[in-house]
Every structure is written in C-alpha cells, then in structure tokens.
Amino acid sequence: MADQSVEITEGCRLPVLRKNQENEDEWPLAEILSVKDISGKKLYYVHYIDFNKRLDEWVTPDRLDIKKLQFPKKEAKTPMKNGLPGSRPSSPERDVKRKADSVSLATQVTAATPVTSLPGSVDASQASVYPAMRDSSFSIKSRDEHEPLTSLTTNGTSSIQRHLIPPQPGRKRKSCGGTDEMVKMFQNNSPRCPTVFLLPGEDSQDSSDGIPSAPRMTGSLVSDRSHDDIVTRMKNIDCIELGRHRLKPWYFSPYPQELTSLPILYLCEFCLKYLKSLKCLQRHLTKCNLRHPPGNEIYRKGTISFFEIDGRKNKAYSQNLCLLAKCFLDHKTLYYDTDPFLFYVMTEYDSKGFHIVGYFSKEKESTEDYNVACILTLPPYQRRGYGKLLIEFSYELSKVEGKTGTPEKPLSDLGLLSYRSYWSQTILEILMDLKSENGERPQITINEISEITSVKKEDVISTLQYLNLINYYKGQYILTLSEDIVEGHERAMQKRHLRIDPKCLHFTPKDWSKRGKW
C-alpha cells in the first residue's frame, strides 16, 4: 500500500500489516526506525507502538498504509545519555506518549481486583536486569519506587489500608502490622477455604506509594529510553546456532560488527565462543575440551545440573554468556566487568554433554539483599517449568546462606509474572499447610513466612496484595482464601513437576566481604 512518490523516513509513524496470535491480519501503529535499499528495493525496520521490541522486524513497502502516514517533528531531537541531540528527529507525540504510559501504568496497578485463580505457569524467560548490564537511571528509579514499600513493611501496611478504608484527612491510620504482625487462620464454612487474620500493629504514616508494579499486558515496558540510539534499538543478529537449536534474537547485542552481517552466528554450546562459520565451529570443537560449563557443579538430580561460575576466574565464558543473554534481554547496556558476579548455569545432561538451558546471576556482595541480578531461560526451553526452577534454586541458595532475598529491580513484564507466580504458589503452600493445635486457630507471622521461604518481607506483602486476599473486617485485617484460589493453587501445583531437592544441593557460601580481591 506504500506510495513510492512519498518518501518515508526514519521517525515516521504509520499502520503496518502484521499477523496476530490468531494468525489474523491487523494494522497496529508502528514507527520507522531505519530504511535500507537492497537491489533497488526498500526495506523498513519498524517498531510496533505499545508492543514489545522483540516483535520489531524488517517489512516490505506493500505492508505499509501510506494513507495514514505521520511525519516526525523535525524541530525536536531525541536526547542521548550525555544530553546531546539524538541521531534522528523525534516521532510525533513521543514525549507525551512516554508520560501517558507512565501514568497509565501507575493507574493500572492501584486498583485491587479479585483473583479467582493463580496465575498460570509462566517461565522466567527474561528479566530486564542484567549482571553486566547496568543503567544508573533504572537503579535510582527502582530504589525510589521501593522506599515506600520498605516503610510499608517496617512501620505498617498503609497501602493495604488505602484499598479498604476511606481516607481520613489529618489522622494517622492503624497499620495492619509491622513485620512481626501475627497471622491467625481458622476454617471457614468450607474446610478448604481458610481465613487468615492480621492483627493490627503500630501507627504509621500513610504512604501514597508502595503499590507493587504489575506487568503491562499491552507490550513494551514503561521506562526511560532516552539513552537509546538508533543502533541499539535494532536487532543486529539474524540467527544464532547453539548446539542443536537455532535461535532468533529478540534484541540488540554488542557482538563484533563484522559478525552482524552474517546470516547465522555459530556458538559453541559448551564454552559459548562465537564463530563466523560452520567450518570454524567444527574446527573449534576438535580443540574445545569442555563438555560442561566451567566451574563447580553444585547440584545434580536426574538430568538437571547447576554449575557455579565465578565471573573473575572464568571471565571469557562469563562475557560470552552475557553477550548471548543480551540477545533476549532489553533495557540495559552491556559492559565487560564480570568480576563482581557469580553465574549459576542450569544444564540438561545427555550422552554428548551438559547443554545450557538457562542461568541466573547474582552479585558476590549485595547491599540491597538481591539474590538475583539477571535470570533467563533460553527460548527453546521456555514454558516448560525451567524458569520457576531457576527462581526456586536462587531461594534455596538464600536459605543456605541464611538470608532473605529478592530479585534486582526493575523486573520485566515476563520476569514479574514469573516471580508473582512463584511467590503466590510458595506462600499459599505454607498458608494451606497450617493446622490448628488444641482447637485454636494456627498463627504465623509475616516474618516467619519470610524466614521459611527466604522471600523478602516486602515481596510477601506485595504478593498478598496482588492476590487481593486482604480485607478489613471488624477492626482486623484478614486474608481470605476462597475456593477458587485453593482450587487454582492445586491445579498449578499438579502441573509443576520440576522441583529443587535440597538434599541434592552441595553448596558452601563464601564470605566475600573478607576477601581483599575476588
């Protein structure tokens, strides 16, 4: 539908034809990021507005609806990280759209809606935080967003009250307890629907924030993209061959420039070294002695193993792992200082060796109690329970260390869904296993739930809010587990076949603070 007489330039917006999940035609609005000419035929690299960047693609002119073309505002430039003008004119309503998205996300998560069943099993296919991919603007933003949540937990759960009690100006509100609040459980009319009582704690100031973020179901994450340039916004690798799998990258990854023009980038599946041709790979395999990730095998059960890799001792492998993972992680910039990180690689074993399935990384010393910096399940293994297994393993390590942990923020949409699902199942498992003694209602504190699971107290409270279990009844805060919640939990647990066996974990934590150099 493109009219060749009209010049379509970078920054223009117009509807573009694509297939949706039902294989039906749709015309979402898209932005032109780049134009190239191949043998006299133009191709356009488009980003679908309000869709995740993994859907970006090169399209032919016949898929463009030229009648609704919007030209960019040429007087405005996209700022870069250093504040200088960007490499292209900004698209119409770019800044307004970014602000509107932020507002819509904040609005979306304020309303507590009933949850009739647990979220489905969603793998931790990506988290947008990356061990060797730091962005100071994200870290600061995340810390600011979570300050109110910290005060919520230590001083009282004021944001819970906000949903349940009309505001009374000029008065402090009764909190539903600090971290040591007592939780009472008794059987409702139905023996399968227990109710938990939260005893009031001490007074606390009302917090206007502290509501946990929910994933955006419409696509792209709301975030500051001002540091992006036209290069990093576009996928630069067409295809990666890793063992018996061929992967289509989702995002930009800073592999060497000379490799980006290749139709296929070949990777050794054991050392993750990148090579430019199949012949080079075959020659490399005759020299590569690895049949498993370099490092210590700290867990094995059946065909599943976990290897602990020190980012300082195995720098080449860690850097290659970062490059591969960046193909499926967005919103971060990559650097090569892997020394402060540990990498835990999950593998599947067969007669040929240990094949990488996914991994997570963590800082050797975290001042924020982070037990995961980045977590990724490779696309061929997604939606098979491996993501939740990675999450469960990270908390098993925290249990051995005697700490509570939380994933580094912010989480991506898929990452948040995966963690919410894991937290929900873990907490409900504990609440449903509580049994009364001497005819009295069983009691448990938020602190005890946190200690049993190693899930940070803020995440426990935000999960209870997310499940909409908290109600205010006769001066008390109660958690009501409905029949739907119980049945949904049982169905989810029946599908969860992969679990971590603590008996198979052979792990001794190190005190990195006492080591002068890693």
Coordinates of C-alpha atoms in Angstrom, one line a residue:
M1 CA 0.0 0.0 0.0
A2 CA 3.1 2.2 0.1
D3 CA 3.1 5.1 -2.4
Q4 CA 6.6 5.3 -3.9
S5 CA 6.1 9.0 -4.6
V6 CA 6.1 9.8 -0.8
E7 CA 9.4 9.5 0.9
I8 CA 9.1 7.5 4.2
T9 CA 12.0 8.5 6.5
E10 CA 13.2 7.4 10.0
G11 CA 10.8 8.6 12.7
C12 CA 7.7 8.4 10.6
R13 CA 4.7 6.5 12.0
L14 CA 2.0 4.7 10.1
P15 CA -0.1 1.5 10.3
V16 CA 1.8 -1.7 9.3
L17 CA 0.3 -5.1 8.4
R18 CA 1.2 -8.0 10.7
K19 CA -0.3 -11.3 11.9
N20 CA -1.6 -11.5 15.4
Q21 CA -1.6 -14.6 17.7
E22 CA -4.7 -15.9 16.0
N23 CA -3.0 -15.5 12.6
E24 CA -5.4 -12.7 11.7
D25 CA -4.4 -9.5 9.9
E26 CA -4.1 -6.4 12.0
W27 CA -2.8 -2.9 11.3
P28 CA -1.1 -1.6 14.5
L29 CA 0.7 1.8 14.5
A30 CA 4.4 1.4 14.0
E31 CA 7.5 3.7 13.9
I32 CA 10.1 3.6 11.2
L33 CA 13.5 3.1 12.8
S34 CA 15.6 2.5 9.7
V35 CA 15.4 2.3 6.0
K36 CA 17.7 0.2 3.7
D37 CA 17.9 -0.4 0.0
I38 CA 18.6 -3.9 -1.3
S39 CA 18.9 -4.3 -5.1
G40 CA 16.7 -1.3 -5.6
K41 CA 14.0 -2.5 -3.2
K42 CA 13.5 -0.6 0.0
L43 CA 13.0 -2.4 3.4
Y44 CA 11.8 -0.7 6.5
Y45 CA 12.7 -1.6 10.1
V46 CA 9.6 -0.9 12.2
H47 CA 8.8 -0.9 15.9
Y48 CA 5.1 -1.5 16.8
I49 CA 3.9 1.1 19.2
D50 CA 2.8 -0.4 22.6
F51 CA 4.3 -3.8 21.6
N52 CA 7.5 -5.4 23.0
K53 CA 10.6 -4.7 21.0
R54 CA 11.1 -8.4 20.3
L55 CA 8.4 -8.1 17.6
D56 CA 10.4 -5.4 15.7
E57 CA 11.1 -6.5 12.1
W58 CA 12.0 -5.6 8.6
V59 CA 9.0 -5.1 6.3
T60 CA 8.4 -4.6 2.6
P61 CA 6.7 -1.4 1.3
D62 CA 3.4 -3.3 0.5
R63 CA 2.8 -3.8 4.2
L64 CA 2.7 0.0 4.9
D65 CA -0.5 2.0 5.0
I66 CA 0.8 5.3 3.5
K67 CA -2.6 7.0 3.7
K68 CA -2.2 7.4 7.5
L69 CA 1.5 8.4 7.4
Q70 CA 2.6 10.7 10.3
F71 CA 5.8 12.7 9.8
P72 CA 8.2 13.4 12.7
K73 CA 8.6 16.7 14.3
K74 CA 11.9 17.9 12.9
E75 CA 12.5 20.7 15.4
A76 CA 12.7 18.2 18.3
K77 CA 15.7 15.9 18.7
T78 CA 15.8 12.7 20.8
P79 CA 18.3 13.4 23.7
M80 CA 21.1 10.9 24.4
K81 CA 22.6 10.0 27.7
N82 CA 25.0 12.9 27.6
G83 CA 22.3 15.3 26.9
L84 CA 23.3 16.0 23.3
P85 CA 20.8 15.8 20.5
G86 CA 20.0 12.3 19.2
S87 CA 20.7 10.8 15.9
R88 CA 17.2 11.3 14.5
P89 CA 14.2 13.5 14.8
S90 CA 11.7 12.5 17.5
S91 CA 8.4 11.0 16.5
P92 CA 5.1 12.8 17.0
E93 CA 3.8 12.8 20.5
R94 CA 6.9 10.8 21.7
D95 CA 7.3 12.6 25.0
V96 CA 3.5 12.8 25.6
K97 CA 3.2 9.1 24.9
R98 CA 6.0 8.3 27.3
K99 CA 4.4 10.3 30.1
A100 CA 1.0 8.9 29.3
D101 CA 2.3 5.3 29.5
S102 CA 3.9 6.1 32.9
V103 CA 0.6 7.4 34.2
S104 CA -1.4 4.6 32.8
L105 CA 0.8 2.0 34.4
A106 CA 0.6 3.7 37.8
T107 CA -3.2 3.9 37.4
Q108 CA -3.4 0.3 36.3
V109 CA -1.8 -1.1 39.5
T110 CA -3.7 0.9 42.1
A111 CA -7.0 -0.9 41.8
A112 CA -7.1 -4.2 43.6
T113 CA -9.0 -6.7 41.5
P114 CA -10.2 -10.1 42.7
V115 CA -8.1 -13.0 41.6
T116 CA -10.1 -16.1 41.2
S117 CA -7.2 -18.4 40.4
L118 CA -3.5 -18.4 40.5
P119 CA -1.6 -17.1 37.5
G120 CA -0.6 -19.7 35.0
S121 CA 2.8 -21.3 35.0
V122 CA 4.9 -18.6 33.3
D123 CA 8.6 -19.2 32.9
A124 CA 11.2 -16.7 33.9
S125 CA 12.1 -16.2 30.3
Q126 CA 13.6 -12.9 30.9
A127 CA 14.2 -10.3 33.5
S128 CA 15.2 -7.0 32.4
V129 CA 18.0 -6.7 34.9
Y130 CA 21.4 -7.9 33.8
P131 CA 24.5 -8.5 35.8
A132 CA 26.8 -6.9 33.3
M133 CA 24.2 -4.5 32.1
R134 CA 23.9 -1.6 34.4
D135 CA 21.8 1.5 34.0
S136 CA 22.1 4.1 36.7
S137 CA 18.8 5.7 35.9
F138 CA 17.0 2.4 36.4
S139 CA 18.7 1.6 39.6
I140 CA 17.8 5.0 41.1
K141 CA 14.3 4.9 39.9
S142 CA 13.8 1.4 41.3
R143 CA 15.2 2.3 44.6
D144 CA 13.0 5.3 44.9
E145 CA 9.9 3.3 43.9
H146 CA 10.6 0.7 46.6
E147 CA 11.4 3.1 49.5
P148 CA 7.7 3.4 50.4
L149 CA 7.3 -0.4 50.2
T150 CA 10.1 -0.7 52.8
S151 CA 8.4 1.7 55.1
L152 CA 5.2 -0.2 54.5
T153 CA 6.7 -3.4 55.8
T154 CA 8.6 -2.0 58.8
N155 CA 6.1 0.6 60.0
G156 CA 2.8 -0.8 58.8
T157 CA 1.0 -1.8 55.7
S158 CA -0.6 1.5 54.9
S159 CA -1.1 0.9 51.2
I160 CA -3.2 -2.1 52.1
Q161 CA -5.5 0.1 54.1
R162 CA -5.8 2.5 51.3
H163 CA -7.8 -0.1 49.3
L164 CA -10.0 -1.0 52.2
I165 CA -10.7 2.1 54.4
P166 CA -11.8 5.5 53.3
P167 CA -9.1 8.1 53.9
Q168 CA -9.5 10.3 56.9
P169 CA -7.5 13.5 56.5
G170 CA -5.3 14.7 59.3
R171 CA -5.2 11.3 61.1
K172 CA -2.7 8.6 61.3
R173 CA -4.1 5.2 60.3
K174 CA -3.8 1.9 62.1
S175 CA -1.4 -0.3 60.3
C176 CA -2.1 -4.0 59.6
G177 CA 1.1 -4.7 61.4
G178 CA 4.9 -4.4 61.1
T179 CA 6.9 -7.4 60.1
D180 CA 6.1 -9.2 63.3
E181 CA 2.4 -9.0 63.0
M182 CA 0.6 -12.2 63.9
V183 CA -1.4 -14.1 61.3
K184 CA -4.4 -16.2 62.6
M185 CA -6.0 -18.8 60.5
F186 CA -9.3 -20.6 61.0
Q187 CA -11.5 -22.8 58.9
N188 CA -14.4 -21.0 57.2
N189 CA -17.7 -22.7 56.4
S190 CA -15.9 -24.6 53.8
P191 CA -13.0 -26.7 55.1
R192 CA -11.0 -25.8 52.0
C193 CA -11.3 -22.0 52.4
P194 CA -9.3 -20.8 55.4
T195 CA -9.2 -17.2 56.5
V196 CA -6.1 -15.5 58.0
F197 CA -6.4 -12.7 60.5
L198 CA -3.7 -10.0 60.5
L199 CA -3.6 -8.3 63.9
P200 CA -3.1 -4.5 63.9
G201 CA 0.4 -3.2 64.5
E202 CA 1.6 0.2 65.5
D203 CA 0.6 3.5 64.0
S204 CA 2.3 4.6 60.8
Q205 CA 2.1 7.5 58.4
D206 CA 0.0 6.8 55.3
S207 CA 2.1 6.2 52.2
S208 CA 0.9 7.4 48.9
D209 CA 3.1 4.9 47.1
G210 CA 4.4 1.4 47.8
I211 CA 2.0 -0.4 45.5
P212 CA 3.8 -3.2 43.6
S213 CA 4.0 -2.8 39.9
A214 CA 2.1 -5.1 37.7
P215 CA 3.1 -6.2 34.2
R216 CA 1.9 -4.3 31.2
M217 CA -0.2 -6.6 29.2
T218 CA -0.1 -4.4 26.1
G219 CA 3.6 -4.8 25.3
S220 CA 6.6 -2.5 26.0
L221 CA 7.7 -1.7 29.4
V222 CA 7.3 1.8 30.7
S223 CA 10.8 3.1 31.1
D224 CA 13.1 5.9 30.2
R225 CA 14.6 5.2 26.8
S226 CA 16.4 8.4 26.4
H227 CA 19.8 6.7 26.5
D228 CA 19.0 4.6 23.4
D229 CA 20.4 5.4 20.0
I230 CA 19.3 4.1 16.6
V231 CA 21.9 1.3 16.7
T232 CA 20.9 -0.3 20.0
R233 CA 17.2 -0.1 19.2
M234 CA 17.5 -2.5 16.3
K235 CA 18.3 -6.2 16.3
N236 CA 21.7 -6.8 14.8
I237 CA 21.9 -10.6 14.7
D238 CA 19.6 -12.5 12.4
C239 CA 20.1 -16.1 13.8
I240 CA 22.2 -17.9 16.3
E241 CA 23.0 -21.6 16.1
L242 CA 23.6 -23.1 19.6
G243 CA 24.1 -26.8 19.6
R244 CA 21.0 -28.4 18.1
H245 CA 19.0 -25.2 18.3
R246 CA 18.7 -22.2 16.1
L247 CA 17.6 -19.0 18.0
K248 CA 16.1 -15.8 16.7
P249 CA 17.4 -13.0 18.9
W250 CA 14.8 -10.6 20.3
Y251 CA 17.1 -7.5 21.0
F252 CA 20.4 -5.9 20.1
S253 CA 23.6 -7.5 21.5
P254 CA 27.0 -5.9 21.0
Y255 CA 28.7 -8.7 19.2
P256 CA 31.6 -7.6 16.9
Q257 CA 30.4 -5.5 14.0
E258 CA 31.9 -7.8 11.4
L259 CA 29.6 -10.7 12.6
T260 CA 26.3 -8.8 12.4
S261 CA 26.1 -9.2 8.6
L262 CA 26.3 -13.0 8.8
P263 CA 23.1 -15.0 8.1
I264 CA 23.9 -17.3 11.1
L265 CA 26.2 -16.7 14.1
Y266 CA 27.6 -20.0 15.4
L267 CA 28.2 -20.6 19.1
C268 CA 30.0 -23.4 20.8
E269 CA 27.3 -24.7 23.2
F270 CA 29.9 -25.5 25.9
C271 CA 32.2 -22.5 26.1
L272 CA 29.8 -20.1 24.2
K273 CA 32.6 -18.8 22.0
Y274 CA 31.2 -17.2 18.8
L275 CA 32.4 -18.1 15.4
K276 CA 31.6 -16.9 11.9
S277 CA 31.1 -20.1 10.0
L278 CA 30.2 -23.8 10.5
K279 CA 33.7 -24.8 9.4
C280 CA 35.2 -22.6 12.1
L281 CA 32.8 -24.2 14.6
Q282 CA 33.8 -27.7 13.6
R283 CA 37.5 -26.8 13.8
H284 CA 36.9 -25.3 17.3
L285 CA 35.0 -28.3 18.6
T286 CA 38.1 -30.5 17.9
K287 CA 40.1 -28.3 20.2
C288 CA 37.5 -27.4 22.8
N289 CA 37.7 -29.9 25.8
L290 CA 34.7 -28.5 27.7
R291 CA 31.6 -30.7 27.8
H292 CA 30.0 -28.6 30.6
P293 CA 30.2 -25.0 31.8
P294 CA 33.5 -24.2 33.6
G295 CA 33.0 -24.1 37.3
N296 CA 31.8 -26.2 40.2
E297 CA 28.8 -28.5 39.8
I298 CA 26.8 -27.8 43.0
Y299 CA 23.5 -29.6 42.2
R300 CA 22.5 -32.7 40.3
K301 CA 19.2 -34.5 40.2
G302 CA 18.3 -36.7 37.2
T303 CA 19.5 -34.9 34.1
I304 CA 19.3 -31.4 35.7
S305 CA 22.6 -29.8 37.0
F306 CA 23.6 -26.4 38.2
F307 CA 27.1 -25.0 37.9
E308 CA 28.6 -22.1 39.9
I309 CA 30.9 -19.9 37.8
D310 CA 33.0 -17.1 39.2
G311 CA 32.9 -14.1 36.9
R312 CA 36.6 -13.3 37.8
K313 CA 38.0 -16.8 37.3
N314 CA 36.1 -17.6 34.1
K315 CA 35.9 -14.2 32.5
A316 CA 35.8 -15.3 28.9
Y317 CA 32.9 -17.7 29.5
S318 CA 31.0 -15.1 31.6
Q319 CA 31.4 -12.4 28.9
N320 CA 30.2 -14.8 26.2
L321 CA 27.3 -15.7 28.4
C322 CA 26.4 -12.0 28.8
L323 CA 26.6 -11.5 25.0
L324 CA 24.2 -14.4 24.4
A325 CA 21.8 -13.3 27.1
K326 CA 21.7 -9.8 25.9
C327 CA 20.0 -11.1 22.7
F328 CA 17.0 -11.9 24.9
L329 CA 17.1 -9.1 27.5
D330 CA 16.3 -5.4 26.9
H331 CA 16.7 -2.1 28.7
K332 CA 20.3 -2.5 29.8
T333 CA 23.7 -1.7 28.4
L334 CA 26.5 -4.3 28.4
Y335 CA 29.9 -3.9 29.9
Y336 CA 32.6 -6.5 30.5
D337 CA 33.4 -6.2 34.2
T338 CA 32.0 -9.6 35.3
D339 CA 34.3 -9.9 38.3
P340 CA 31.7 -8.8 40.9
F341 CA 29.2 -11.5 39.8
L342 CA 28.6 -15.2 40.2
F343 CA 26.8 -17.1 37.4
Y344 CA 24.6 -20.1 38.1
V345 CA 24.1 -22.1 34.8
M346 CA 21.4 -24.8 34.6
T347 CA 22.1 -27.6 32.2
E348 CA 20.4 -30.8 30.8
Y349 CA 22.7 -33.8 30.5
D350 CA 22.8 -36.3 27.7
S351 CA 25.5 -38.6 26.1
K352 CA 27.1 -35.6 24.4
G353 CA 27.5 -33.4 27.5
F354 CA 25.8 -30.8 29.6
H355 CA 23.6 -28.4 27.5
I356 CA 22.8 -24.9 28.7
V357 CA 19.1 -24.4 29.5
G358 CA 19.2 -21.1 31.3
Y359 CA 21.0 -19.2 34.1
F360 CA 20.8 -16.5 36.7
S361 CA 23.5 -14.3 38.1
K362 CA 24.0 -12.6 41.4
E363 CA 26.4 -10.1 43.0
K364 CA 29.0 -11.5 45.3
E365 CA 28.2 -8.7 47.7
S366 CA 24.7 -7.1 47.5
T367 CA 23.8 -4.2 49.8
E368 CA 20.2 -4.5 48.7
D369 CA 19.7 -8.2 49.6
Y370 CA 19.4 -9.1 45.9
N371 CA 19.7 -12.8 45.3
V372 CA 19.3 -12.5 41.5
A373 CA 20.7 -9.8 39.2
C374 CA 19.6 -11.4 35.9
I375 CA 17.6 -14.5 35.1
L376 CA 17.0 -16.1 31.7
T377 CA 15.6 -19.3 30.3
L378 CA 16.7 -19.7 26.7
P379 CA 13.7 -19.7 24.2
P380 CA 13.8 -23.4 23.3
Y381 CA 13.3 -24.3 26.9
Q382 CA 10.7 -21.7 27.8
R383 CA 7.2 -22.7 29.1
R384 CA 8.4 -26.0 30.4
G385 CA 8.9 -25.1 34.1
Y386 CA 12.6 -24.3 33.9
G387 CA 12.1 -20.7 34.8
K388 CA 10.4 -21.4 38.0
L389 CA 13.1 -24.0 38.8
L390 CA 15.7 -21.2 38.4
I391 CA 13.8 -19.0 40.8
E392 CA 13.4 -21.8 43.3
F393 CA 17.1 -22.6 43.1
S394 CA 18.0 -19.0 43.8
Y395 CA 15.9 -19.1 47.0
E396 CA 17.5 -22.4 48.0
L397 CA 20.9 -20.7 47.9
S398 CA 19.5 -17.9 50.1
K399 CA 18.2 -20.5 52.6
V400 CA 21.7 -22.0 52.8
E401 CA 23.2 -18.5 53.3
G402 CA 20.6 -17.8 56.0
K403 CA 19.3 -14.7 54.2
T404 CA 16.2 -13.4 52.6
G405 CA 16.5 -12.3 49.0
T406 CA 14.7 -10.5 46.3
P407 CA 15.4 -10.1 42.5
E408 CA 17.0 -6.9 41.4
K409 CA 14.5 -4.3 40.2
P410 CA 13.0 -3.4 37.9
L411 CA 11.6 -6.7 36.6
S412 CA 10.5 -7.1 33.0
D413 CA 6.8 -8.0 32.3
L414 CA 7.7 -11.7 31.9
G415 CA 10.0 -11.6 34.8
L416 CA 7.4 -10.1 37.1
L417 CA 4.8 -12.6 36.0
S418 CA 7.2 -15.5 36.8
Y419 CA 8.1 -14.2 40.2
R420 CA 4.5 -13.4 41.1
S421 CA 3.5 -16.9 40.2
Y422 CA 6.3 -18.4 42.2
W423 CA 5.7 -16.2 45.3
S424 CA 1.9 -17.0 45.1
Q425 CA 2.4 -20.7 45.0
T426 CA 5.1 -20.7 47.7
I427 CA 3.1 -18.5 50.2
L428 CA -0.2 -20.3 49.5
E429 CA 1.5 -23.6 50.1
I430 CA 2.5 -22.5 53.6
L431 CA -0.8 -21.0 54.5
M432 CA -2.8 -24.1 53.4
D433 CA -0.5 -26.4 55.3
L434 CA -1.1 -24.6 58.6
K435 CA -3.0 -26.8 61.0
S436 CA -4.8 -25.9 64.3
E437 CA -3.4 -27.1 67.6
N438 CA -5.6 -27.7 70.7
G439 CA -8.6 -26.4 68.8
E440 CA -7.1 -23.0 68.5
R441 CA -6.5 -21.1 65.3
P442 CA -3.0 -21.6 63.9
Q443 CA -0.8 -18.5 64.0
I444 CA 2.1 -17.3 61.8
T445 CA 3.9 -14.0 61.3
I446 CA 5.0 -12.3 58.2
N447 CA 8.5 -12.7 59.5
E448 CA 8.0 -16.5 59.8
I449 CA 6.7 -16.8 56.3
S450 CA 9.8 -14.8 55.1
E451 CA 12.2 -17.0 57.1
I452 CA 10.7 -20.2 55.9
T453 CA 10.7 -19.3 52.2
S454 CA 13.7 -16.8 52.2
V455 CA 11.3 -14.5 50.3
K456 CA 11.8 -10.9 51.4
K457 CA 9.1 -9.4 53.6
E458 CA 8.2 -6.7 51.1
D459 CA 7.6 -9.4 48.4
V460 CA 5.4 -11.4 50.8
I461 CA 3.1 -8.4 51.5
S462 CA 3.0 -7.3 47.8
T463 CA 2.1 -10.8 46.8
L464 CA -0.8 -10.9 49.3
Q465 CA -2.0 -7.6 47.8
Y466 CA -1.6 -8.9 44.3
L467 CA -3.8 -11.9 45.1
N468 CA -6.3 -9.5 46.7
L469 CA -6.6 -11.7 49.8
I470 CA -6.5 -8.8 52.3
N471 CA -9.8 -7.5 53.7
Y472 CA -10.7 -5.3 56.7
Y473 CA -13.3 -6.9 59.0
K474 CA -14.4 -5.8 62.4
G475 CA -11.2 -3.9 63.2
Q476 CA -8.9 -6.6 61.9
Y477 CA -7.1 -7.3 58.7
I478 CA -7.9 -10.7 57.4
L479 CA -6.7 -12.9 54.5
T480 CA -9.5 -15.0 52.9
L481 CA -8.6 -17.9 50.7
S482 CA -11.6 -18.5 48.5
E483 CA -12.5 -21.9 47.0
D484 CA -11.3 -20.6 43.6
I485 CA -7.9 -19.6 45.0
V486 CA -7.5 -23.0 46.6
E487 CA -8.5 -24.9 43.5
G488 CA -6.4 -22.8 41.3
H489 CA -3.4 -23.4 43.5
E490 CA -3.9 -27.1 43.5
R491 CA -4.2 -27.2 39.7
A492 CA -1.0 -25.1 39.4
M493 CA 0.9 -27.4 41.7
Q494 CA -0.2 -30.5 39.8
K495 CA 1.4 -29.1 36.7
R496 CA 4.6 -28.2 38.5
H497 CA 6.6 -31.3 38.1
L498 CA 10.1 -29.9 38.3
R499 CA 11.2 -29.1 41.9
I500 CA 14.5 -28.4 43.6
D501 CA 15.6 -31.2 46.0
P502 CA 17.6 -29.5 48.8
K503 CA 19.3 -32.9 49.5
C504 CA 21.0 -32.7 46.1
L505 CA 22.5 -29.3 46.7
H506 CA 26.1 -29.2 47.7
F507 CA 26.9 -25.6 48.3
T508 CA 29.0 -23.7 50.8
P509 CA 28.5 -19.9 50.8
K510 CA 31.6 -17.7 50.9
D511 CA 32.0 -14.5 52.9
W512 CA 33.1 -12.2 50.1
S513 CA 33.5 -9.2 52.4
K514 CA 36.6 -10.8 53.9
R515 CA 38.3 -11.4 50.6
G516 CA 40.5 -8.5 49.7
K517 CA 40.2 -9.3 46.0
W518 CA 37.8 -11.6 44.3

